[in-house]
């Protein structure tokens, strides 16, 4: 079995030494933060992680609005628009010390950037409500570049956006290819029709937060007033969350604003050249062919 052998190391750094080394797990590229063995052990622990019937889980590729949605769902479950004292990392499957989520009272709002096959084995059997959020890949690439570039001590990336884009379009970034991730979850949804599954788009949440918050509330079975949905939308607006993040959160706050950076649709236009844009469209069209997914870019 793949996971029991010493995995092959795939060094995908570019000629300037920028980028990452990977190994493959279940056919998926995983970055090597310490060792493949440690990563495989972490995945096994996530797969064995005990879910509770009333858990909700948010699944998202990095930079698709996970923090934002986690705050929204957490408020909906609490029935008020008060900020949680902890940030979503406390309940993030795949993060170091993710077992801390065991200490959280129910109902929990879990979240993860892991692929479906790396999540707890009981997810389908327990019919855990799963919310999947996507964002247009051009803004994801810009947001992700700023994230890895801003957290150099963690990601060890010191290249340009252009260098990052080359790696992103080939799926050689932490978390693997964006299109692969999206297709993995689409497949999971198709293969498991009994899994309660809601798909959201970052751009729709931005355009009409109240409507989307109502949709989420209905999906997770919370009966809420229009007034509360409006209050949550307001409390979770980009500006307010950014302030709350540093003023309210007890740990894992983001004083350098790498998470709460810009919060806009279409920032990619400030970064991507015409030639890069053509290549981007080409790669995304090819990689997402047949999925029926249509992204909003502005
Ligand atoms: P930008 O880097 O484009 O600003 P994640 O939580 O998955 O890491 O995603 C982070 C992205 O979501 C960042 O994108 C961040 O600014 C954006 N975001 C966070 N809160 C938001 C909000 N309330 N409204 C809009 N965007 C938000």
Coordinates of C-alpha atoms and ligand atoms in Angstrom, one line a residue:
X1 CA 0.0 0.0 0.0
X2 CA 1.2 3.5 -0.9
X3 CA 0.9 4.9 2.6
X4 CA 3.1 2.1 4.1
X5 CA 6.0 2.4 1.8
X6 CA 8.7 5.1 2.1
X7 CA 7.2 7.6 -0.3
X8 CA 9.1 9.1 -3.2
X9 CA 10.1 12.8 -2.6
X10 CA 9.1 15.0 -5.5
X11 CA 11.1 18.2 -5.6
X12 CA 9.1 20.8 -7.5
X13 CA 11.1 23.9 -6.6
X14 CA 11.9 26.1 -9.6
X15 CA 15.3 27.1 -10.9
X16 CA 15.5 29.8 -8.2
X17 CA 14.9 27.3 -5.5
X18 CA 11.4 28.7 -4.9
X19 CA 8.6 26.2 -4.2
X20 CA 8.1 23.0 -2.3
X21 CA 8.9 19.3 -2.1
X22 CA 6.0 16.9 -2.0
X23 CA 5.2 13.2 -1.6
X24 CA 2.0 11.5 -2.8
X25 CA -0.7 10.1 -0.5
X26 CA -3.7 8.4 -2.0
X27 CA -2.5 9.9 -5.3
X28 CA -2.6 13.4 -3.9
X29 CA 0.3 15.8 -3.6
X30 CA 1.2 16.7 0.0
X31 CA 3.8 19.2 1.0
X32 CA 6.5 18.0 3.3
X33 CA 6.6 20.2 6.4
X34 CA 8.5 17.8 8.6
X35 CA 8.6 14.3 7.1
X36 CA 6.1 12.3 5.0
X37 CA 5.8 9.9 7.8
X38 CA 4.7 12.6 10.2
X39 CA 2.2 13.9 7.6
X40 CA 0.8 10.4 7.1
X41 CA 0.5 10.0 10.8
X42 CA -1.4 13.3 11.0
X43 CA -3.8 12.2 8.2
X44 CA -4.4 8.8 10.0
X45 CA -5.2 10.7 13.2
X46 CA -7.7 12.9 11.3
X47 CA -9.3 9.9 9.7
X48 CA -9.8 8.4 13.1
X49 CA -11.0 11.7 14.6
X50 CA -14.3 11.1 16.4
X51 CA -17.1 13.1 14.9
X52 CA -20.3 14.1 16.8
X53 CA -23.7 13.8 15.1
X54 CA -24.3 17.5 15.4
X55 CA -20.9 18.6 13.9
X56 CA -20.9 20.8 10.9
X57 CA -17.8 20.9 8.7
X58 CA -16.6 23.5 6.3
X59 CA -14.3 22.2 3.5
X60 CA -12.4 24.7 1.4
X61 CA -9.2 25.1 -0.6
X62 CA -7.0 27.7 1.1
X63 CA -8.1 31.3 0.6
X64 CA -11.7 30.6 -0.4
X65 CA -13.1 32.4 2.6
X66 CA -12.9 29.7 5.3
X67 CA -12.4 32.1 8.2
X68 CA -15.3 34.3 7.1
X69 CA -17.7 31.3 6.7
X70 CA -16.5 29.8 10.0
X71 CA -17.5 32.9 11.8
X72 CA -20.9 33.0 10.1
X73 CA -21.7 29.4 10.8
X74 CA -20.4 29.7 14.4
X75 CA -22.7 32.7 15.0
X76 CA -25.7 30.9 13.4
X77 CA -25.2 27.9 15.7
X78 CA -24.9 30.2 18.7
X79 CA -28.0 32.1 17.7
X80 CA -26.4 35.5 18.1
X81 CA -23.9 37.8 16.3
X82 CA -21.2 37.7 18.9
X83 CA -17.6 36.8 17.9
X84 CA -16.2 33.6 19.1
X85 CA -13.2 34.2 21.3
X86 CA -11.2 31.5 19.4
X87 CA -10.3 31.6 15.7
X88 CA -11.2 28.8 13.4
X89 CA -7.8 27.1 13.8
X90 CA -9.0 25.6 17.0
X91 CA -11.4 23.4 15.0
X92 CA -9.3 22.9 11.9
X93 CA -8.7 19.2 10.9
X94 CA -5.2 18.9 9.5
X95 CA -3.6 21.7 11.6
X96 CA -1.0 20.9 14.3
X97 CA -2.8 20.1 17.5
X98 CA -6.2 19.7 15.7
X99 CA -7.2 17.2 18.5
X100 CA -8.0 20.4 20.6
X101 CA -11.3 20.3 18.7
X102 CA -12.2 17.5 21.1
X103 CA -12.3 20.0 23.9
X104 CA -14.9 22.2 22.2
X105 CA -18.4 22.0 23.4
X106 CA -21.1 20.9 20.9
X107 CA -22.3 22.0 18.5
X108 CA -18.9 22.3 16.8
X109 CA -18.1 24.0 13.5
X110 CA -15.1 22.1 12.1
X111 CA -13.2 23.1 9.1
X112 CA -10.4 21.8 6.8
X113 CA -8.4 22.2 3.7
X114 CA -7.9 18.5 3.4
X115 CA -9.3 16.4 0.5
X116 CA -12.3 14.3 1.1
X117 CA -10.4 11.0 1.4
X118 CA -8.2 12.4 4.2
X119 CA -11.1 13.5 6.4
X120 CA -12.7 11.4 9.2
X121 CA -13.9 8.0 8.0
X122 CA -17.3 8.5 9.7
X123 CA -18.1 11.7 7.8
X124 CA -20.5 10.0 5.4
X125 CA -21.9 7.3 7.8
X126 CA -22.7 10.0 10.4
X127 CA -24.1 12.2 7.7
X128 CA -22.2 15.2 8.9
X129 CA -23.4 18.5 7.4
X130 CA -20.7 19.6 5.0
X131 CA -20.4 23.1 3.5
X132 CA -18.1 23.5 0.6
X133 CA -17.0 27.0 -0.4
X134 CA -15.3 27.8 -3.7
X135 CA -13.8 31.1 -5.0
X136 CA -12.6 32.1 -8.5
X137 CA -9.1 30.7 -8.9
X138 CA -7.6 33.9 -10.1
X139 CA -8.4 35.7 -6.8
X140 CA -7.4 32.5 -4.9
X141 CA -4.0 32.5 -6.6
X142 CA -3.4 36.2 -5.5
X143 CA -4.7 35.6 -2.0
X144 CA -2.6 32.5 -1.6
X145 CA 0.5 34.1 -2.9
X146 CA 0.2 36.9 -0.4
X147 CA -0.4 34.3 2.3
X148 CA 2.7 32.3 1.6
X149 CA 4.8 35.4 1.0
X150 CA 3.6 37.0 4.2
X151 CA 4.3 33.9 6.3
X152 CA 7.8 33.2 5.1
X153 CA 8.9 31.5 8.3
X154 CA 6.2 28.8 7.7
X155 CA 6.1 28.5 3.9
X156 CA 9.7 29.4 3.1
X157 CA 8.6 31.0 -0.2
X158 CA 10.5 34.1 -1.3
X159 CA 9.6 34.3 -5.0
X160 CA 7.5 36.7 -7.1
X161 CA 3.8 36.4 -7.9
X162 CA 4.8 35.2 -11.3
X163 CA 6.9 32.4 -9.9
X164 CA 4.1 31.5 -7.6
X165 CA 1.6 31.5 -10.4
X166 CA 3.7 29.0 -12.4
X167 CA 3.6 26.6 -9.5
X168 CA -0.1 27.3 -8.7
X169 CA -1.2 26.5 -12.3
X170 CA 0.7 23.2 -12.1
X171 CA -0.8 22.3 -8.7
X172 CA 2.6 22.4 -7.1
X173 CA 1.6 24.4 -4.0
X174 CA 0.5 23.4 -0.5
X175 CA -2.9 21.8 -0.8
X176 CA -2.2 20.7 -4.4
X177 CA -4.1 21.8 -7.5
X178 CA -7.1 24.0 -7.1
X179 CA -9.0 22.2 -9.9
X180 CA -8.1 18.8 -8.5
X181 CA -9.4 19.9 -5.1
X182 CA -12.7 21.1 -6.5
X183 CA -13.1 18.0 -8.6
X184 CA -12.3 15.8 -5.6
X185 CA -15.2 17.3 -3.6
X186 CA -17.5 17.2 -6.6
X187 CA -16.8 13.5 -6.9
X188 CA -17.3 13.0 -3.2
X189 CA -20.7 14.7 -3.4
X190 CA -21.7 12.5 -6.4
X191 CA -20.5 9.3 -4.8
X192 CA -22.2 10.0 -1.5
X193 CA -25.7 11.3 -2.2
X194 CA -26.7 10.8 1.4
X195 CA -24.0 13.2 2.7
X196 CA -25.8 16.5 3.4
X197 CA -23.8 18.9 1.2
X198 CA -24.1 22.6 0.5
X199 CA -22.0 24.3 -2.1
X200 CA -21.3 28.1 -1.7
X201 CA -19.3 30.6 -3.7
X202 CA -17.3 33.4 -2.1
X203 CA -18.5 35.8 -4.7
X204 CA -22.1 35.1 -4.0
X205 CA -21.5 35.5 -0.2
X206 CA -19.9 38.8 -0.9
X207 CA -22.7 40.0 -3.2
X208 CA -25.6 39.0 -1.1
X209 CA -24.4 37.9 2.4
X210 CA -27.9 37.9 4.0
X211 CA -29.4 35.6 1.4
X212 CA -26.4 33.2 1.6
X213 CA -26.5 33.3 5.4
X214 CA -30.2 32.3 5.3
X215 CA -29.3 29.4 3.0
X216 CA -26.7 28.2 5.4
X217 CA -29.1 28.5 8.3
X218 CA -31.7 26.4 6.6
X219 CA -29.1 23.8 5.6
X220 CA -27.8 23.4 9.1
X221 CA -31.3 23.4 10.5
X222 CA -31.2 26.6 12.5
X223 CA -34.4 28.6 12.5
X224 CA -33.3 32.2 12.6
X225 CA -34.9 35.6 12.0
X226 CA -34.1 37.8 9.1
X227 CA -32.9 40.3 11.7
X228 CA -30.3 37.9 13.0
X229 CA -29.1 37.1 9.5
X230 CA -28.6 40.8 8.9
X231 CA -26.8 41.2 12.1
X232 CA -24.5 38.3 11.3
X233 CA -23.8 39.7 7.8
X234 CA -22.9 43.0 9.4
X235 CA -20.7 41.6 12.1
X236 CA -18.9 39.4 9.6
X237 CA -18.4 42.1 7.0
X238 CA -14.7 42.3 6.0
X239 CA -14.0 45.5 7.9
X240 CA -15.6 44.3 11.1
X241 CA -14.1 40.9 11.1
X242 CA -10.7 42.4 10.5
X243 CA -11.0 44.5 13.6
X244 CA -12.6 41.7 15.6
X245 CA -9.8 39.4 14.7
X246 CA -7.2 41.4 16.5
X247 CA -9.4 42.8 19.2
X248 CA -11.5 39.8 20.2
X249 CA -9.5 36.6 19.3
X250 CA -7.6 35.1 22.2
X251 CA -5.1 33.2 20.0
X252 CA -4.1 32.8 16.4
X253 CA -5.1 36.4 15.7
X254 CA -3.7 37.9 12.5
X255 CA -2.2 41.3 13.4
X256 CA -0.3 41.5 10.1
X257 CA -3.6 41.0 8.2
X258 CA -2.5 38.1 6.0
X259 CA -5.9 36.5 6.4
X260 CA -8.0 39.7 6.4
X261 CA -6.0 41.3 3.5
X262 CA -8.4 42.9 1.0
X263 CA -11.6 40.8 0.8
X264 CA -12.5 41.8 -2.7
X265 CA -13.7 40.1 -5.9
X266 CA -11.4 40.9 -8.9
X267 CA -8.2 41.9 -7.1
X268 CA -6.4 39.5 -9.6
X269 CA -6.6 42.3 -12.2
X270 CA -4.0 44.2 -10.2
X271 CA -1.6 41.2 -10.4
X272 CA -2.1 39.1 -13.5
X273 CA -0.8 40.2 -16.9
X274 CA -2.7 39.8 -20.1
X275 CA -0.5 36.9 -21.1
X276 CA -0.8 35.2 -17.7
X277 CA -4.5 35.7 -17.8
X278 CA -4.8 33.9 -21.2
X279 CA -2.7 31.0 -19.8
X280 CA -4.8 31.0 -16.6
X281 CA -8.1 30.7 -18.6
X282 CA -6.6 28.0 -20.7
X283 CA -5.4 25.9 -17.8
X284 CA -8.6 26.3 -15.8
X285 CA -10.9 25.6 -18.8
X286 CA -8.9 22.4 -19.5
X287 CA -8.7 21.3 -15.9
X288 CA -12.4 22.0 -15.0
X289 CA -13.8 20.8 -18.3
X290 CA -17.1 18.9 -17.8
X291 CA -17.6 20.0 -14.2
X292 CA -20.2 22.7 -15.1
X293 CA -18.6 25.0 -12.6
X294 CA -18.8 28.7 -13.6
X295 CA -16.8 31.2 -11.6
X296 CA -17.4 34.9 -11.2
X297 CA -14.3 36.9 -11.8
X298 CA -15.5 40.5 -11.1
Ligands
LIG1 P1 -7.9 38.2 0.2 O1 -6.5 37.7 0.4 O2 -8.2 38.3 -1.3 O3 -8.1 39.5 0.9 P2 -9.3 31.9 4.0 O4 -10.1 32.3 5.3 O5 -9.9 30.7 3.4 O6 -7.9 31.9 4.3 O7 -9.5 33.1 3.0 C1 -9.0 34.3 3.2 C2 -9.5 35.3 2.1 O8 -10.9 35.6 2.5 C3 -8.8 36.6 2.1 O9 -8.9 37.1 0.8 C4 -9.7 37.4 3.1 O10 -9.5 38.8 2.9 C5 -11.0 37.0 2.6 N1 -12.1 37.3 3.6 C6 -12.0 37.1 5.0 N2 -13.1 37.6 5.6 C7 -13.8 38.2 4.6 C8 -15.0 38.9 4.6 N3 -15.7 39.1 5.7 N4 -15.5 39.4 3.4 C9 -14.8 39.2 2.3 N5 -13.7 38.5 2.2 C10 -13.2 38.0 3.4

